[in-house]
Structure formats: structure tokens, C-alpha cells
PDB file of C-alpha atoms in Angstrom:
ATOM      1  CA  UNK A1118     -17.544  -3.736  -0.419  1.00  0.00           C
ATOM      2  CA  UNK A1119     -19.119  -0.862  -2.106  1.00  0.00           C
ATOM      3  CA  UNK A1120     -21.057  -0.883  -5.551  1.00  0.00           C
ATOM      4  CA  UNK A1121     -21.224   1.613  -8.714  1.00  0.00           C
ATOM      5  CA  UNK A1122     -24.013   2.076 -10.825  1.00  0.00           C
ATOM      6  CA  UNK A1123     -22.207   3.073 -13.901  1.00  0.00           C
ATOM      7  CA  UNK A1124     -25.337   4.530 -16.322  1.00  0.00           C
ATOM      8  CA  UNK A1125     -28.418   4.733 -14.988  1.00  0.00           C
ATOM      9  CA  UNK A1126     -31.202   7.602 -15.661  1.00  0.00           C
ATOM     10  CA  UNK A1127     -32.979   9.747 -13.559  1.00  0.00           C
ATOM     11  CA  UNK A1128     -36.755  11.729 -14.029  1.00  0.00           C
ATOM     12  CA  UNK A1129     -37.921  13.837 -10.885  1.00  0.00           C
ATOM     13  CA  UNK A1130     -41.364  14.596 -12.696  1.00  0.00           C
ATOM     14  CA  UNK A1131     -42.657  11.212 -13.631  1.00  0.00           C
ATOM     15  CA  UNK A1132     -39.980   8.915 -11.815  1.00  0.00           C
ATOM     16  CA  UNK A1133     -38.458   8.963  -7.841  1.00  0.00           C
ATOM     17  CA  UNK A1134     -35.528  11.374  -8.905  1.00  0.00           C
ATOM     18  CA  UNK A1135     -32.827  11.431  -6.603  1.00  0.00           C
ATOM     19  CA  UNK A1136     -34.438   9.444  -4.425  1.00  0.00           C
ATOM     20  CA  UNK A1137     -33.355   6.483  -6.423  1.00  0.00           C
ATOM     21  CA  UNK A1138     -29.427   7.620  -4.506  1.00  0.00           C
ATOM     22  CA  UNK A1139     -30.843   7.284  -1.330  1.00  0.00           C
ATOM     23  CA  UNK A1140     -32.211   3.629  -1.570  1.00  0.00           C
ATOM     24  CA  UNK A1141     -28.682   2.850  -3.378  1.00  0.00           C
ATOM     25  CA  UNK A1142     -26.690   4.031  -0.967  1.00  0.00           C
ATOM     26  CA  UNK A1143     -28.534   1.997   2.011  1.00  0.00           C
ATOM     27  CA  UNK A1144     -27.869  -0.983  -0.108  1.00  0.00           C
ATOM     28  CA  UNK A1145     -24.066  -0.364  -0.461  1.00  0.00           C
ATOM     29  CA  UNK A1146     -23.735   2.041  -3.343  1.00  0.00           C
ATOM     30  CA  UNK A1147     -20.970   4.484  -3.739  1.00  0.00           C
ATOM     31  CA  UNK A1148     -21.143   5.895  -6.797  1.00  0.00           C
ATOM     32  CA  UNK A1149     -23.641   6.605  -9.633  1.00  0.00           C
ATOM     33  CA  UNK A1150     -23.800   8.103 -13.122  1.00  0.00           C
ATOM     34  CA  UNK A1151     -26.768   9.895 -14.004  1.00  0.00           C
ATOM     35  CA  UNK A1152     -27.727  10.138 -18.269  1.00  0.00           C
ATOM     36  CA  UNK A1153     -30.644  12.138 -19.780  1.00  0.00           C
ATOM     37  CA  UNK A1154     -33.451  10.683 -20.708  1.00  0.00           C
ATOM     38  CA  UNK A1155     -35.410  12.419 -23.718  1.00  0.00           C
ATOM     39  CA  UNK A1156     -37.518  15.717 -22.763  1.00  0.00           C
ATOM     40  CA  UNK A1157     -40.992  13.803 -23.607  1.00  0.00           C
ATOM     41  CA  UNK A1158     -40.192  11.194 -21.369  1.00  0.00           C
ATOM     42  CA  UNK A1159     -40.341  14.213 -18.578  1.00  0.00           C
ATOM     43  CA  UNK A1160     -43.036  16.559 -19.893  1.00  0.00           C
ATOM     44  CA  UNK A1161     -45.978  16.102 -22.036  1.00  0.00           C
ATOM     45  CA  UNK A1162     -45.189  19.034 -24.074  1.00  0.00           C
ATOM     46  CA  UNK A1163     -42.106  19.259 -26.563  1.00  0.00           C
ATOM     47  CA  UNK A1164     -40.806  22.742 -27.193  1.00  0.00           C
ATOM     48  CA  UNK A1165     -37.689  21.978 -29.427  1.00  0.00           C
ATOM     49  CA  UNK A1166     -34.175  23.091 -28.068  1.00  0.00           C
ATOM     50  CA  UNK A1167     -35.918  24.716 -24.497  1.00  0.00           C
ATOM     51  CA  UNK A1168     -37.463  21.283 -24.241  1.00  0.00           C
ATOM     52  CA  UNK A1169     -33.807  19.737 -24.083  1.00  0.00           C
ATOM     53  CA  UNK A1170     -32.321  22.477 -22.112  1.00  0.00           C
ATOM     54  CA  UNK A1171     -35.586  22.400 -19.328  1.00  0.00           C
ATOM     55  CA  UNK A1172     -35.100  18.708 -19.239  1.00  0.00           C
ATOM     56  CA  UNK A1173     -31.062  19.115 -18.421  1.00  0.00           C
ATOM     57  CA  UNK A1174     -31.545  22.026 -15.531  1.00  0.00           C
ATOM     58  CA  UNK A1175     -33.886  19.416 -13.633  1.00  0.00           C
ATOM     59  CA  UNK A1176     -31.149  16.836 -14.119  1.00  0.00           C
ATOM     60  CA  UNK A1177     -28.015  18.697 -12.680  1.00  0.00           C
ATOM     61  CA  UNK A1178     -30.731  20.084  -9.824  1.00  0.00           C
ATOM     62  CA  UNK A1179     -31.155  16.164  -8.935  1.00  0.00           C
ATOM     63  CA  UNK A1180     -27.680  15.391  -9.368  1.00  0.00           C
ATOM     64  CA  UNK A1181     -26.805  17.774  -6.984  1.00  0.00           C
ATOM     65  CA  UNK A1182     -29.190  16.123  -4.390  1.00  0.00           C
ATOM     66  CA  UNK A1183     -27.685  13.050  -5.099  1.00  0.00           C
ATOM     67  CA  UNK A1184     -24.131  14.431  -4.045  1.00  0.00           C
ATOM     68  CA  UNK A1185     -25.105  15.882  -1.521  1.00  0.00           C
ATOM     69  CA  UNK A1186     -26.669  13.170   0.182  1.00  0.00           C
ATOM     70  CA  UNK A1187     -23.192  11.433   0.331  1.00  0.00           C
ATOM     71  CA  UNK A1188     -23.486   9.473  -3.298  1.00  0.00           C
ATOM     72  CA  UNK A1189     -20.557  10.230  -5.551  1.00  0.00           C
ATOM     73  CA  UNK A1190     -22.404  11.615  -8.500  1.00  0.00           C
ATOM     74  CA  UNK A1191     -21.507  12.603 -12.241  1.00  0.00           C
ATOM     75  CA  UNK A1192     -24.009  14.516 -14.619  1.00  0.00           C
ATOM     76  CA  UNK A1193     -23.833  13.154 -18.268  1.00  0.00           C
ATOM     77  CA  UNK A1194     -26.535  14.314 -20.975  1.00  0.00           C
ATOM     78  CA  UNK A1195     -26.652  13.814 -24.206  1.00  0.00           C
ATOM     79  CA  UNK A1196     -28.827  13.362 -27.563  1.00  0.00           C
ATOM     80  CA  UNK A1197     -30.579   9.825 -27.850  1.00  0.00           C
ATOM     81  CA  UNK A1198     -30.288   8.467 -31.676  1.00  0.00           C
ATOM     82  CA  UNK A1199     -33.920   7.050 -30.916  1.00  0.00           C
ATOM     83  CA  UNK A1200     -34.207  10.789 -30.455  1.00  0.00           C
ATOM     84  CA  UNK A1201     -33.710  11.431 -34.144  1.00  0.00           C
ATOM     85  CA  UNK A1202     -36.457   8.759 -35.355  1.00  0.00           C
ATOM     86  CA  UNK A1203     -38.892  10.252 -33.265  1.00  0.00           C
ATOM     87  CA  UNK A1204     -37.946  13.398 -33.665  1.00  0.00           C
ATOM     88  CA  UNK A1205     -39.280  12.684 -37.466  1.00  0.00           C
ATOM     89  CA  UNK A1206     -41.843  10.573 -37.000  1.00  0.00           C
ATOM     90  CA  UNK A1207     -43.987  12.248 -33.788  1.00  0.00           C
ATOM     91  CA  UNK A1208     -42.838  15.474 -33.968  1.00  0.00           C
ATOM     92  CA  UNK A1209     -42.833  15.619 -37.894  1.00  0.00           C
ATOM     93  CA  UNK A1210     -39.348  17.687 -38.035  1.00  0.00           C
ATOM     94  CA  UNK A1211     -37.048  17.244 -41.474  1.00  0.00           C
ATOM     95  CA  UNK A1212     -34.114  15.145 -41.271  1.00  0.00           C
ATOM     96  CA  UNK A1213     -31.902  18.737 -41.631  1.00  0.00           C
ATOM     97  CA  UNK A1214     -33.859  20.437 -38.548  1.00  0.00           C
ATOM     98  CA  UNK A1215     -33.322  17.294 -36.056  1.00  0.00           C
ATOM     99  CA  UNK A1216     -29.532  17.734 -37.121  1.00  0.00           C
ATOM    100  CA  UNK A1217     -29.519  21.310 -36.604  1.00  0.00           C
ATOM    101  CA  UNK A1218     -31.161  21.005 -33.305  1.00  0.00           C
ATOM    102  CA  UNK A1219     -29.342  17.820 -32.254  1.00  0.00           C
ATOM    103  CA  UNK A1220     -25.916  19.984 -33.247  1.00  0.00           C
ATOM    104  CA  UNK A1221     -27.576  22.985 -30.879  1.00  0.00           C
ATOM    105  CA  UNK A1222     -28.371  20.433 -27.713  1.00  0.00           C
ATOM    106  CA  UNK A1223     -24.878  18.937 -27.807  1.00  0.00           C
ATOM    107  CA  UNK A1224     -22.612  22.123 -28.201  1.00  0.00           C
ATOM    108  CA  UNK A1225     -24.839  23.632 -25.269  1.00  0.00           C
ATOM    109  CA  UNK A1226     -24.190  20.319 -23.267  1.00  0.00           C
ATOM    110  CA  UNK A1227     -20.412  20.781 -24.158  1.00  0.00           C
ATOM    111  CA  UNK A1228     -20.292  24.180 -23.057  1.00  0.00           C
ATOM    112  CA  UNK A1229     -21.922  22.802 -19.108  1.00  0.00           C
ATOM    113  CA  UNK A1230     -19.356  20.171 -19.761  1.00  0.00           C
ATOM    114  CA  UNK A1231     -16.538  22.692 -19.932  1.00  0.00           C
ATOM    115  CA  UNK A1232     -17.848  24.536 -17.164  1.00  0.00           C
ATOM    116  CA  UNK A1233     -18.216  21.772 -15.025  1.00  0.00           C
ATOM    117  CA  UNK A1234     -21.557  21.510 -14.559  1.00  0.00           C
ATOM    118  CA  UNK A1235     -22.294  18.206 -16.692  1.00  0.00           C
ATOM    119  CA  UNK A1236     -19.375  15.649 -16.732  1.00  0.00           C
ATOM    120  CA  UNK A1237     -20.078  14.514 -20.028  1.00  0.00           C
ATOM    121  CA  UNK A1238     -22.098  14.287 -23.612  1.00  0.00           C
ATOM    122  CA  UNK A1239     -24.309  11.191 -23.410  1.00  0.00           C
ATOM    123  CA  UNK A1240     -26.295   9.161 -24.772  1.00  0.00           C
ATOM    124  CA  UNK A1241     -24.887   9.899 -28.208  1.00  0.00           C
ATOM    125  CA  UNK A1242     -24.065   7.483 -31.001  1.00  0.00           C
ATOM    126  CA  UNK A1243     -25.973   5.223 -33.546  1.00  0.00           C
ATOM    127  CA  UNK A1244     -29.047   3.500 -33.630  1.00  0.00           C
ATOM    128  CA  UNK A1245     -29.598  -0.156 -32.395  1.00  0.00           C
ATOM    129  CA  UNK A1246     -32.288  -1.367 -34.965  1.00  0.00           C
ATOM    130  CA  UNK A1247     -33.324  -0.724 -38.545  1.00  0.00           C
ATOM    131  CA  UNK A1248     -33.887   2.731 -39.668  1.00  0.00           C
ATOM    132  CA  UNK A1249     -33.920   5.094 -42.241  1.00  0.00           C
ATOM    133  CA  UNK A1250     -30.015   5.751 -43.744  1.00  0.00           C
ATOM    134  CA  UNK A1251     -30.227   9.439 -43.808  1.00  0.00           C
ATOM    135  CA  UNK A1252     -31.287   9.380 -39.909  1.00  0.00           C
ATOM    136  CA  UNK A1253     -27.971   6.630 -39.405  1.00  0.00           C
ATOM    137  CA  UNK A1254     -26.116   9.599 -40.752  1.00  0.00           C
ATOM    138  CA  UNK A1255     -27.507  12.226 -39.050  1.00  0.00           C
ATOM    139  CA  UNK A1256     -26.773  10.172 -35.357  1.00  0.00           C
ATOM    140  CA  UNK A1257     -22.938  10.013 -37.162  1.00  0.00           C
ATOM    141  CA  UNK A1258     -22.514  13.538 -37.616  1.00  0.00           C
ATOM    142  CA  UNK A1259     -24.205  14.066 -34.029  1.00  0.00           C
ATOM    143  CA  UNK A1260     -21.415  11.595 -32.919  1.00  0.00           C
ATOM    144  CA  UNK A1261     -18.452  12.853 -34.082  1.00  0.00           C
ATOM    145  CA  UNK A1262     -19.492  16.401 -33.338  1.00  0.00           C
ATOM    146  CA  UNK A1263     -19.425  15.035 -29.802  1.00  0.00           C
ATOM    147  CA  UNK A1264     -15.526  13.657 -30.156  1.00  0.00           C
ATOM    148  CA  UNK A1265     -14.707  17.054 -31.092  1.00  0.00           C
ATOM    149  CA  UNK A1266     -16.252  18.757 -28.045  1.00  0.00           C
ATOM    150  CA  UNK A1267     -14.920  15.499 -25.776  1.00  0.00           C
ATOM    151  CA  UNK A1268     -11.736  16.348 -27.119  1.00  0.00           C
ATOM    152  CA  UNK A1269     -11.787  20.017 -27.245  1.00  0.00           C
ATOM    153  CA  UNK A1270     -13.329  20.340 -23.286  1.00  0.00           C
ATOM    154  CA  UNK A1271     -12.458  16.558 -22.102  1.00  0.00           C
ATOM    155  CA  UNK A1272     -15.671  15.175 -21.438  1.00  0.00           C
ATOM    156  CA  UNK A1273     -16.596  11.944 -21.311  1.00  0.00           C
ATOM    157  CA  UNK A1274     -18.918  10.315 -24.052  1.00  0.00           C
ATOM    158  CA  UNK A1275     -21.771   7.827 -23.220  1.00  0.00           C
ATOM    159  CA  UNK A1276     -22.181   5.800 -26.862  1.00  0.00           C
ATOM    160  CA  UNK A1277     -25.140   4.119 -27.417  1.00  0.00           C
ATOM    161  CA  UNK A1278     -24.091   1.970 -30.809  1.00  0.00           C
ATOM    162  CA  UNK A1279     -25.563  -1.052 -32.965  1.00  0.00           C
ATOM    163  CA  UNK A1280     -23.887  -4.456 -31.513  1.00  0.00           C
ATOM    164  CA  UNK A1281     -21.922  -5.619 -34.661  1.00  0.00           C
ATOM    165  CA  UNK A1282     -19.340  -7.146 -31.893  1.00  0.00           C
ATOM    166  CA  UNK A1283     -15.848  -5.833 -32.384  1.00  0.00           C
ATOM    167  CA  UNK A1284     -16.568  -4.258 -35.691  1.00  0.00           C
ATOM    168  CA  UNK A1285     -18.486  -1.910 -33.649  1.00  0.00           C
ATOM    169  CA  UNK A1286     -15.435  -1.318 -31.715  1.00  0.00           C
ATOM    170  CA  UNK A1287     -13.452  -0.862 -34.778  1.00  0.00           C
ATOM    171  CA  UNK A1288     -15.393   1.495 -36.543  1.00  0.00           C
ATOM    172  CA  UNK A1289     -15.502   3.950 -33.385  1.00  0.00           C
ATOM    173  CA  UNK A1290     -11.824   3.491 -32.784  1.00  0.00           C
ATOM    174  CA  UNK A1291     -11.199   5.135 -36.195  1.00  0.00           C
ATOM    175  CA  UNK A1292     -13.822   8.100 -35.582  1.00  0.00           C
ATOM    176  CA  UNK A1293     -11.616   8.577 -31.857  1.00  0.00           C
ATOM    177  CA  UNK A1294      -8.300   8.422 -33.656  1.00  0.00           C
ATOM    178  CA  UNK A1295      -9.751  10.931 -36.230  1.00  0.00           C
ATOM    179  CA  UNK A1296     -10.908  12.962 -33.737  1.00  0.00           C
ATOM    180  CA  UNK A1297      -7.157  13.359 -31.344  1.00  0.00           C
ATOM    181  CA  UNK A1298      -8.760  11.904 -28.503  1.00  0.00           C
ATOM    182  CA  UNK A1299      -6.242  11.085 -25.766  1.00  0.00           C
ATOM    183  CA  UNK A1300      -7.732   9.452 -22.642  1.00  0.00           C
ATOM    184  CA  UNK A1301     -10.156   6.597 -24.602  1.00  0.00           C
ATOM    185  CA  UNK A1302     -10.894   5.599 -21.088  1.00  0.00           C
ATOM    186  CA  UNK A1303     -13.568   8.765 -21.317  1.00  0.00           C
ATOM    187  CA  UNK A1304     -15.166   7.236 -24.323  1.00  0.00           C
ATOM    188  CA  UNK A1305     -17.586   4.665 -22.798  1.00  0.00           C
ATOM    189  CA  UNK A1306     -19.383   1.755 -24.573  1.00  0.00           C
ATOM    190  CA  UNK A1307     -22.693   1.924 -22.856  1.00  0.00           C
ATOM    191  CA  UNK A1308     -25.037  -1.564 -22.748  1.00  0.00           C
ATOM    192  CA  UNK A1309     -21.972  -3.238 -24.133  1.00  0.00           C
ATOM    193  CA  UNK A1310     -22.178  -6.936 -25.312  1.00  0.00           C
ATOM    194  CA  UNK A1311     -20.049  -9.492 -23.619  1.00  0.00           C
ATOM    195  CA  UNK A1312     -18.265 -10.554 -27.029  1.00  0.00           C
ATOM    196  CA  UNK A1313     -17.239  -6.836 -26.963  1.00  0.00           C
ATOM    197  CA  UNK A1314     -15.423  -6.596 -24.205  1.00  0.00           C
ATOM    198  CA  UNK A1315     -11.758  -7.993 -24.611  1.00  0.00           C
ATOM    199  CA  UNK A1316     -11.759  -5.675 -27.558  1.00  0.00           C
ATOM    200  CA  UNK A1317     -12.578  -3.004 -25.977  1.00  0.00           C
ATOM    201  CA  UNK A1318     -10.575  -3.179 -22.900  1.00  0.00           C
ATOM    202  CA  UNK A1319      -7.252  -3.856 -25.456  1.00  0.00           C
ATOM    203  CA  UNK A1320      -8.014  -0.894 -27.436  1.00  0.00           C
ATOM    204  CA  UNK A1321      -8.196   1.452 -24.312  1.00  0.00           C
ATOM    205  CA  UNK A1322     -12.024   2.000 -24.013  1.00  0.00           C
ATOM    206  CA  UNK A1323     -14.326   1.561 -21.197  1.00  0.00           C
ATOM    207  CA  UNK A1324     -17.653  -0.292 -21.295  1.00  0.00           C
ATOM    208  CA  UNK A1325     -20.365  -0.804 -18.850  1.00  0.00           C
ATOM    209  CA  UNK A1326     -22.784  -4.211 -19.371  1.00  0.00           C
ATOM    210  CA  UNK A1327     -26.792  -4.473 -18.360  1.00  0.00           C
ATOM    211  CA  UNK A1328     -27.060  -5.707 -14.953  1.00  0.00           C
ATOM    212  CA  UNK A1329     -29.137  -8.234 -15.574  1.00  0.00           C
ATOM    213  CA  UNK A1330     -28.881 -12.294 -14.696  1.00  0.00           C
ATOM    214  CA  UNK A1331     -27.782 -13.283 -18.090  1.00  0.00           C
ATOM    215  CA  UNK A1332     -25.135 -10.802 -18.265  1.00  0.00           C
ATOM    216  CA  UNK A1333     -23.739 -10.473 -14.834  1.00  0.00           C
ATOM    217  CA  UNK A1334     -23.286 -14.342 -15.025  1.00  0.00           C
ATOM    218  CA  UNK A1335     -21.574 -14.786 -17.935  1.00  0.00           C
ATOM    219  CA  UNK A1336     -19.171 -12.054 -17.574  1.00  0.00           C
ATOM    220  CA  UNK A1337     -18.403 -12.439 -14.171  1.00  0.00           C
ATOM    221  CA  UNK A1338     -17.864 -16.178 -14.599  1.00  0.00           C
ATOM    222  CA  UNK A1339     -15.836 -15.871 -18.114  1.00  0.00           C
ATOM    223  CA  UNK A1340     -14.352 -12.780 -18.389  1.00  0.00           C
ATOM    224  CA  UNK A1341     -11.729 -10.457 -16.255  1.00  0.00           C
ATOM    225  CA  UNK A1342     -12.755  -7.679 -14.431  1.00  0.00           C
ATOM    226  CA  UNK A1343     -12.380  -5.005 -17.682  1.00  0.00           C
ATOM    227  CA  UNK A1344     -16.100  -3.249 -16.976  1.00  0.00           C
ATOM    228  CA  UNK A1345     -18.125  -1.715 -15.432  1.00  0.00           C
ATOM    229  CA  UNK A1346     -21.647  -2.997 -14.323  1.00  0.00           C
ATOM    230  CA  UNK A1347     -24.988  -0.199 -15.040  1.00  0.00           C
ATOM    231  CA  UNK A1348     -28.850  -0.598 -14.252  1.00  0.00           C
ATOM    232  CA  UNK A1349     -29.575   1.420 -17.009  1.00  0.00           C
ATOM    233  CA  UNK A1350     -32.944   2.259 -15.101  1.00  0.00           C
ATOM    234  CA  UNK A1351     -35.226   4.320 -16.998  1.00  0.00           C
ATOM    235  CA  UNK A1352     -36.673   6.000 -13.719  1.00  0.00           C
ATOM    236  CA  UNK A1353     -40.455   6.291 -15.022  1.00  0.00           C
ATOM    237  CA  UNK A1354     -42.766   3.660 -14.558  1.00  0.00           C
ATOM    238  CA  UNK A1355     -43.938   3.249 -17.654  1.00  0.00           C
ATOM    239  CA  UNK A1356     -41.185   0.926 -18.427  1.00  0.00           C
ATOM    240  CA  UNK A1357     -42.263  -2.238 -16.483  1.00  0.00           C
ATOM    241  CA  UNK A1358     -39.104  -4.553 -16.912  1.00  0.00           C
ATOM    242  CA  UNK A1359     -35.872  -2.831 -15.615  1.00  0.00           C
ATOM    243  CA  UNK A1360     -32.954  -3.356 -13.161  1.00  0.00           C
ATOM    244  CA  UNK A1361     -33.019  -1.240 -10.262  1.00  0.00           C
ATOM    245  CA  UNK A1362     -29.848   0.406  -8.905  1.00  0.00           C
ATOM    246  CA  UNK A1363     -30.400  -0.499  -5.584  1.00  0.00           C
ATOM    247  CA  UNK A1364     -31.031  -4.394  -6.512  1.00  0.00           C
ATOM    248  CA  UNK A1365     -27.395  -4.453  -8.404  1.00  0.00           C
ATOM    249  CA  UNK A1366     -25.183  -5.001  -4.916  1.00  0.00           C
ATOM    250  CA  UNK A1367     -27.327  -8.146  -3.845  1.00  0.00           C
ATOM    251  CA  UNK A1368     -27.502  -9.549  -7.897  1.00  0.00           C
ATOM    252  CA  UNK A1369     -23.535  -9.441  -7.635  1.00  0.00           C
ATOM    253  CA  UNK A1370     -23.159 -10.682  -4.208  1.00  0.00           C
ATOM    254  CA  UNK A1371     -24.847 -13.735  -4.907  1.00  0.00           C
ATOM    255  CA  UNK A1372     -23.652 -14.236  -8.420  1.00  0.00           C
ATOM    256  CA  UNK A1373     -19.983 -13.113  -6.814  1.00  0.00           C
ATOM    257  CA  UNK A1374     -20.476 -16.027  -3.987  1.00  0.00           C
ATOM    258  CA  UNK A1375     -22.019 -18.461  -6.649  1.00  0.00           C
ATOM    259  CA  UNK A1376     -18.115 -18.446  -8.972  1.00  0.00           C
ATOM    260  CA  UNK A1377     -16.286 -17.766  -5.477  1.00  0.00           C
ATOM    261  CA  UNK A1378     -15.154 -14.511  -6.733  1.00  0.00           C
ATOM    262  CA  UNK A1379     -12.549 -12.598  -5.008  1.00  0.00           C
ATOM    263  CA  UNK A1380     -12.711  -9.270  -3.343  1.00  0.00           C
ATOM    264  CA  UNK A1381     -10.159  -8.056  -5.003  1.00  0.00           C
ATOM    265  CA  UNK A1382     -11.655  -8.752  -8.863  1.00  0.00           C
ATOM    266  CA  UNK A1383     -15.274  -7.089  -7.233  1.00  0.00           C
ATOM    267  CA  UNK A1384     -13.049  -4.258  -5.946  1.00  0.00           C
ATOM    268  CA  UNK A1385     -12.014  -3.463  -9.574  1.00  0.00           C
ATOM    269  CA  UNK A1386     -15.107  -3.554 -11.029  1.00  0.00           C
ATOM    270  CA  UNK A1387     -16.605  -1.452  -8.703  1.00  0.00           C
ATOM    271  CA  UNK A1388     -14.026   1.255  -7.614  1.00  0.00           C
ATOM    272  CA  UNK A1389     -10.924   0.778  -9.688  1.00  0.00           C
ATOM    273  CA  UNK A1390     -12.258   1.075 -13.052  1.00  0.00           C
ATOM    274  CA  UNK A1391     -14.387   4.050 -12.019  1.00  0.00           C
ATOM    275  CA  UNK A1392     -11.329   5.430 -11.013  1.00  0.00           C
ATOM    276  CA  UNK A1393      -9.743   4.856 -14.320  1.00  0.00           C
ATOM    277  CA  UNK A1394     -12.612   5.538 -15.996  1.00  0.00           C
ATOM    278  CA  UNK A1395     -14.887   8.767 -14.255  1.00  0.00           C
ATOM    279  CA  UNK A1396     -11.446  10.114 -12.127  1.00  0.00           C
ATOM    280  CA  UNK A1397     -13.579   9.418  -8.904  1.00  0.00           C
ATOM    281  CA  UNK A1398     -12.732   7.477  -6.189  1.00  0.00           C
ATOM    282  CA  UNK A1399     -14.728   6.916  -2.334  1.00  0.00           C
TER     283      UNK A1399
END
């Protein structure tokens, strides 16, 4: 059997870069999907738009390595909404310059997207915790700027969203509709919860859920085989507590073996809905 990391991150100045593929792969990885990060998590230094745009060369450089090195590898970047609080709070922008320059990062990542250098706009979306309204509204407008471009060049779209269950699921399934978008399979609910899923499945989305103990065995005891399993690893070790790609085959082995799980539902979650989902197959 072969494994998919479905959102992870990568960071070749403070983290292992693509180096992270080559310890996946020896473990039984096929397939990875590498999000941005935010530029001061790779350089000490922020310089506004070139910042973002410095920080996205190094990516496709790694993803490149990463492909070439016999992973199947997609690019995705986006603009974090925890980018927009600090942003305003670190940086000391206005609320109507962090919209301006999120606007600038994501029609620049659009354009990559419709050359086909990235695959898609990600991490966009809404923030997971209490905030300011005026920044909820500026990660909205960010958001469904990103729908247009997703629909316009037919990338995909990483969310990152606040977990009101399936109103959550609602709400964005009326920005899609609003938006034309045809393949919802593209549109992915990233980190989603377990309660979420069903919904999201029936409504034509695709999800990917935190590879951690908790998760992996409740929704691979409870649920059917509707998504996609990530690491979400941060690559820089200044986060301490993470799930490392290469650790996610063995973690669903043994929770696979533990509910006598068949091949056939790992083979789904691992290459099928990837296929349905990215268009790539082993």
C-alpha cells in the first residue's frame, strides 16, 4: 500500500525542505502536497509583497526536488488569515493595506496557478479563533477573491475556516455557488473536523483531517473512507508538537490493523480520493 500526505508545509531555510520527501517516500509515501507557510516563518526580515513572492520561488524550487526524487508533488500557496492579524499587530500595517497586499499575493499566486507552476491558492479562508471583525472581513474578501481566480484558472483552494461543524460547510457552499465553481472536489476543507465530514463529502467537497491518534481513530473506525489524511507539518522546529509525514503510514497501519480495515477502504483514502481530488494518480 502506498500513503498520501495531503497538506503538509515545507521551509528549506529554517526546516529539512525537501528532504522531508525523501524520508516519506522510504516509509511508503506516494504523494504529497506542499502549502506555504508565512514569509517570517522563513526569513527574519519582512519586505511586504517581495517577502511573499521570495518565500513562494523557494517553495516551487523544493517542490521540484521533491518530484524529482520520484514523490508525486503539487505546489499550493496561499495567504494565511493568521497572516492578516499579524500583519496588524507585528508589522503595524492598516486593515486596508493587508487587504491590498493580501489581494496582490493571491492574484500573483493565481497567475503561477494558471501557468502551471503552483497547483493551487492555499491556505486561504477565515480565522479559527477570536479576532477583530474588520480583519474576519478582510480574510472574506481574500477568500472569495480566491473562488474567482479558482474558477477563472481552475486551481484548487486550500481553506483554512472556523469549525462551526456543517454550518461551516454551509456558509462556503453558498460563497462556491456564488462564485460558478464546477469541480467542488478542488475546493478542499483543510484540518477538517470529523462532524464535518458526511457534509462535506454529500455536498461535493474534499477534506483532509490532522493525522493525529484522536483523529485517525475515530474516523477510520466511524466513518467511510470520504477524506483524505494530512500531517500538516510545519517544517521548522520551532513548533515542538507536530505529526511528521513520514510517521503517517505506520500511525494508519496500526490503527488500520487495530478496526481490521480493508485494503480496499485504505486504497481510497490514499490514492482514489487524490485522484478525485488533485487529478494525480501513482
Amino acid at each position: 500500500m502506498k500513503f498520501a500526505d495531503a497538506h503538509s508545509h515545507i521551509n528549506p531555510i529554517k526546516g529539512m525542505g525537501y528532504k522531508i520527501s525523501e524520508k516519506f517516500k522510504s516509509n511508503g509515501g506516494w504523494f504529497i502536497s506542499y502549502v506555504s507557510a508565512s514569509p517570517w516563518d522563513y526569513f527574519d526580515d519582512f519586505n511586504g509583497f517581495e517577502s511573499y513572492r521570495k518565500m513562494i520561488e523557494y517553495q516551487i524550487k523544493e517542490c521540484k526536488k521533491s518530484n524529482e526524487i520520484g514523490i508525486k508533488t503539487v505546489c499550493i500557496a496561499g495567504f494565511h488569515p493568521e497572516d492578516i492579524d499579524f500583519l496588524i499587530d507585528k508589522i503595524k500595517m492598516s486593515p486596508s493595506s493587508v487587504l491590498n497586499l493580501g489581494l496582490k499575493v493571491i492574484e500573483y499566486e493565481s497567475n503561477l496557478c494558471k501557468d502551471g507552476i503552483l497547483y493551487g491558492i492555499g491556505e486561504v479562508g477565515r480565522q479559527h479563533y477570536k479576532t477583530m471583525p474588520e480583519r474576519v472581513a478582510i480574510s472574506q474578501i481574500i477568500l472569495e477573491k480566491a473562488f474567482e481566480y479558482a474558477k477563472d484558472y481552475d486551481c484548487m483552494i486550500h481553506m483554512h475556516l472556523e469549525n462551526a461543524d456543517i454550518d461551516t460547510v454551509k456558509i462556503i457552499d453558498y460563497n462556491v455557488n456564488k462564485a460558478n465553481i464546477n469541480n467542488k472536489r478542488k475546493i478542499v476543507f483543510h484540518h477538517a473536523k470529523p462532524s464535518m465530514l458526511i457534509e462535506i463529502n454529500n455536498l461535493g467537497y474534499s477534506s483532509t483531517v490532522y493525522g493525529i491518534d484522536e483523529v485517525l481513530n475515530f474516523v477510520l473506525y466511524s466513518l467511510p473512507p470520504i477524506f483524505m489524511i494530512e500531517s500538516d507539518f510545519p517544517d521548522n522546529p520551532a513548533y515542538k508538537k507536530v505529526v511528521y509525514p513520514w510517521e503517517l503510514p505506520t500511525k494508519i497501519v496500526e490503527i488500520s490493523k487495530k478496526f481490521n480495515l480493508s485494503e480496499e477502504y485504505l486504497y481510497k483514502v490514499n490514492i482514489d480520493n487524490i485522484k478525485q481530488s488533485y487529478g494525480i494518480e501513482p
